[in-house]
């Protein structure tokens, strides 16, 4: 109530009413991380905590919990009368534990590991909360500072060399198959897809193909949800690509498609 009155534009996370806990603290998101989920998930942890009979009895009161693998498929949604836009937040610490000490100094994650977590969260229709604990002087360690600088560099490199970028909007029924010709051999590193989430999350299944110099397409990636953002790592020299949307809840609305070398 205090947050709503003093900061009405703020989002309340970590099992709050606005942003959903992904269900673990290991920096892992689901393969299909939906934003539209059963409304009862907003109360899942509250019910479990308030149960007087322990965790097992609390689970009996819940149709679904934040740790379930499937939170947003059609099968799950049709069993729930009320739905909510409730995107996931991936929580993880840069080191073992949430507080700094000499005992966990050696457990600081590498920039490569954090980058993988970034791709699996921010690049997988989720938010990322990266815990970076200061020491008892209020100082971030030099080791962590170096790691974070390298992480920032890796993130910037994703979109540093665009080959093709376009904002699409609502696709027609005939646009479920999109081709992109680059006009030259290109060593692709990433593809970024974004839906216009102002119109909800729609895409449920898609395939990405790479056009080789021999004129033949090769499937590079099969995905499910896109949502806020899907970052797909790629490799190999190609002359073009094709995006095939296999299944969608109503007509897909793609805010952005980008390919980067």
XYZ file of C-alpha atoms in Angstrom:
261
model
C 0.000 0.000 0.000
C 2.878 2.381 0.830
C 4.653 1.621 -2.464
C 1.473 2.129 -4.479
C 0.739 5.470 -2.832
C 4.266 6.934 -2.840
C 5.668 5.320 -6.010
C 2.709 4.310 -8.204
C 4.995 3.641 -11.160
C 7.194 1.159 -9.286
C 7.075 -2.584 -9.903
C 7.105 -4.867 -6.869
C 9.181 -7.992 -7.471
C 10.330 -11.138 -5.651
C 6.963 -12.841 -5.242
C 5.292 -9.433 -5.465
C 2.182 -8.549 -7.449
C 4.011 -7.162 -10.512
C 7.073 -9.281 -11.260
C 7.276 -13.036 -10.738
C 10.076 -14.960 -9.048
C 11.458 -17.395 -11.623
C 11.493 -20.175 -9.019
C 15.238 -20.573 -8.300
C 18.338 -18.552 -7.399
C 20.673 -20.275 -9.842
C 20.223 -17.832 -12.708
C 18.097 -20.265 -14.707
C 14.941 -19.488 -16.658
C 12.592 -21.949 -18.306
C 12.856 -22.917 -21.948
C 9.350 -21.432 -22.361
C 9.143 -18.432 -20.008
C 5.668 -16.969 -20.463
C 4.563 -13.558 -19.207
C 0.868 -14.475 -19.251
C 0.274 -16.931 -16.408
C -2.500 -17.922 -13.975
C -3.367 -15.031 -11.643
C -3.148 -17.327 -8.614
C 0.662 -17.349 -8.987
C 0.753 -13.915 -7.353
C -0.334 -15.591 -4.109
C 1.565 -18.873 -4.425
C 4.385 -18.167 -1.963
C 2.029 -16.395 0.451
C -0.184 -19.476 0.671
C 2.810 -21.719 1.262
C 4.276 -19.464 3.954
C 0.946 -19.065 5.735
C 0.127 -22.757 5.816
C -0.033 -24.109 9.368
C 0.549 -27.654 8.200
C 3.848 -27.420 6.373
C 4.990 -27.271 2.782
C 3.330 -30.504 1.615
C -0.100 -29.422 2.814
C 0.428 -25.975 1.338
C 1.129 -27.522 -2.056
C -2.266 -29.221 -1.928
C -3.889 -25.791 -1.719
C -2.070 -24.610 -4.827
C -2.977 -25.463 -8.383
C 0.406 -24.175 -9.496
C 3.644 -22.913 -7.900
C 6.485 -20.653 -9.030
C 8.782 -23.669 -9.327
C 6.602 -25.536 -11.844
C 8.179 -25.959 -15.266
C 5.036 -25.164 -17.257
C 3.372 -21.922 -16.184
C 1.913 -20.533 -19.391
C 1.052 -23.158 -21.993
C -2.469 -23.426 -23.359
C -2.915 -26.595 -21.307
C -2.207 -24.687 -18.083
C -4.127 -21.526 -18.967
C -7.357 -23.284 -19.896
C -7.550 -24.667 -16.343
C -7.483 -21.169 -14.832
C -10.281 -18.614 -15.142
C -8.124 -15.579 -14.287
C -4.857 -14.697 -16.018
C -2.232 -12.018 -15.338
C 0.656 -10.323 -17.098
C 3.348 -11.472 -14.671
C 6.863 -11.535 -16.215
C 9.683 -13.460 -14.574
C 12.749 -12.122 -12.783
C 15.863 -14.294 -12.677
C 17.752 -13.829 -9.397
C 21.394 -14.822 -8.987
C 24.460 -13.682 -7.054
C 27.819 -12.952 -8.643
C 29.369 -15.184 -5.985
C 28.217 -18.033 -3.768
C 25.803 -16.564 -1.254
C 24.241 -13.123 -1.126
C 26.835 -11.431 1.112
C 30.550 -10.818 0.637
C 33.141 -12.586 2.768
C 36.681 -13.916 2.425
C 35.243 -17.432 2.370
C 33.406 -16.914 -0.929
C 35.912 -14.633 -2.684
C 37.056 -17.543 -4.862
C 33.501 -18.280 -6.029
C 33.034 -15.095 -8.086
C 31.506 -16.077 -11.413
C 33.400 -15.406 -14.628
C 32.220 -12.904 -17.224
C 31.492 -15.838 -19.543
C 29.258 -17.502 -16.946
C 27.398 -14.248 -16.258
C 26.998 -13.669 -19.992
C 25.405 -17.101 -20.350
C 23.029 -16.161 -17.519
C 22.269 -12.872 -19.305
C 21.357 -14.700 -22.511
C 19.168 -17.119 -20.546
C 17.329 -14.320 -18.734
C 17.314 -10.950 -20.510
C 17.672 -12.879 -23.762
C 14.884 -15.253 -22.773
C 11.887 -13.025 -21.980
C 12.895 -12.358 -18.365
C 14.418 -9.683 -16.167
C 17.754 -10.206 -14.395
C 18.574 -9.280 -10.818
C 22.334 -9.720 -10.380
C 23.399 -9.458 -6.744
C 26.799 -7.760 -6.300
C 27.520 -7.585 -2.558
C 29.939 -4.959 -1.190
C 32.388 -5.869 1.557
C 32.230 -4.516 5.125
C 33.711 -1.217 3.864
C 30.969 -0.821 1.284
C 33.411 -1.563 -1.557
C 32.940 -3.851 -4.573
C 36.012 -6.065 -4.975
C 38.493 -5.464 -7.809
C 37.871 -8.989 -9.064
C 34.136 -8.393 -9.376
C 34.689 -4.968 -10.940
C 36.859 -6.528 -13.641
C 34.298 -9.267 -14.280
C 31.476 -6.729 -14.572
C 33.437 -4.585 -17.047
C 34.058 -7.653 -19.210
C 30.390 -8.602 -18.941
C 29.358 -5.133 -20.088
C 31.721 -5.422 -23.037
C 30.227 -8.769 -24.059
C 26.684 -7.396 -23.856
C 27.549 -4.360 -26.005
C 29.194 -6.614 -28.592
C 25.881 -8.395 -29.253
C 24.494 -5.487 -31.283
C 27.768 -3.758 -32.227
C 27.718 -4.904 -35.874
C 24.191 -5.011 -37.283
C 23.627 -6.759 -40.613
C 19.874 -6.247 -40.715
C 17.407 -4.527 -38.380
C 13.735 -3.783 -38.874
C 10.613 -3.020 -36.856
C 7.755 -5.028 -38.327
C 4.469 -4.654 -36.470
C 1.496 -6.946 -36.985
C 2.150 -9.714 -39.487
C -0.348 -10.875 -42.074
C -1.468 -14.477 -42.309
C 0.906 -14.863 -45.239
C 3.826 -13.484 -43.201
C 4.383 -16.549 -41.040
C 7.410 -17.167 -43.251
C 9.914 -14.295 -43.466
C 13.065 -14.342 -45.607
C 16.088 -12.078 -45.198
C 18.765 -11.845 -47.895
C 22.009 -10.170 -46.841
C 23.481 -9.934 -50.347
C 26.895 -11.150 -49.212
C 28.462 -13.936 -47.147
C 28.067 -12.983 -43.498
C 29.342 -14.576 -40.299
C 26.309 -14.216 -38.071
C 26.716 -14.213 -34.300
C 23.262 -13.281 -33.001
C 19.617 -12.923 -33.912
C 17.347 -10.761 -31.733
C 13.564 -11.084 -31.872
C 11.088 -8.929 -29.943
C 7.315 -8.976 -29.771
C 5.268 -5.838 -29.193
C 4.282 -6.754 -25.637
C 1.849 -3.845 -25.475
C -0.378 -6.288 -27.372
C 0.575 -9.201 -25.079
C 2.753 -12.223 -25.823
C 1.614 -14.326 -28.767
C 4.274 -16.477 -30.440
C 4.356 -20.054 -29.136
C 6.601 -21.834 -31.611
C 9.078 -20.768 -34.305
C 12.065 -21.985 -36.324
C 15.074 -20.062 -37.609
C 16.896 -21.214 -40.751
C 20.251 -20.114 -42.177
C 20.790 -19.825 -45.936
C 24.150 -21.299 -46.915
C 26.241 -20.272 -49.912
C 25.076 -23.412 -51.750
C 21.538 -21.998 -51.741
C 20.183 -24.470 -49.200
C 18.542 -23.672 -45.871
C 19.661 -25.332 -42.650
C 17.659 -25.165 -39.429
C 19.712 -23.336 -36.791
C 17.213 -22.958 -33.959
C 13.788 -24.168 -32.842
C 12.141 -21.988 -30.207
C 8.893 -21.502 -28.359
C 8.240 -18.082 -26.807
C 9.711 -14.737 -27.900
C 8.036 -12.147 -25.679
C 10.015 -9.089 -24.596
C 13.220 -10.332 -26.209
C 14.796 -13.499 -27.549
C 18.554 -13.468 -28.171
C 19.717 -16.422 -30.269
C 23.473 -17.121 -30.567
C 24.447 -18.235 -34.081
C 27.582 -19.335 -35.914
C 28.685 -19.985 -39.463
C 28.852 -18.067 -42.719
C 25.489 -17.441 -44.393
C 23.957 -15.293 -47.133
C 20.512 -15.010 -45.581
C 18.025 -16.372 -43.065
C 14.381 -17.373 -42.777
C 12.068 -17.072 -39.773
C 9.093 -19.430 -39.676
C 6.400 -18.843 -37.052
C 4.721 -22.203 -36.481
C 2.196 -21.346 -33.778
C 0.829 -18.133 -32.307
C -2.030 -16.885 -30.159
C -3.696 -14.683 -32.761
C -1.640 -12.779 -35.338
C 1.993 -12.232 -34.244
C 3.136 -8.649 -33.690
C 6.927 -8.415 -33.991
C 8.377 -5.163 -32.739
C 11.914 -5.941 -33.871
C 13.989 -8.416 -35.878
C 17.759 -8.008 -35.972
C 20.766 -10.005 -37.186
C 24.313 -9.199 -36.061
C 27.822 -10.288 -37.030
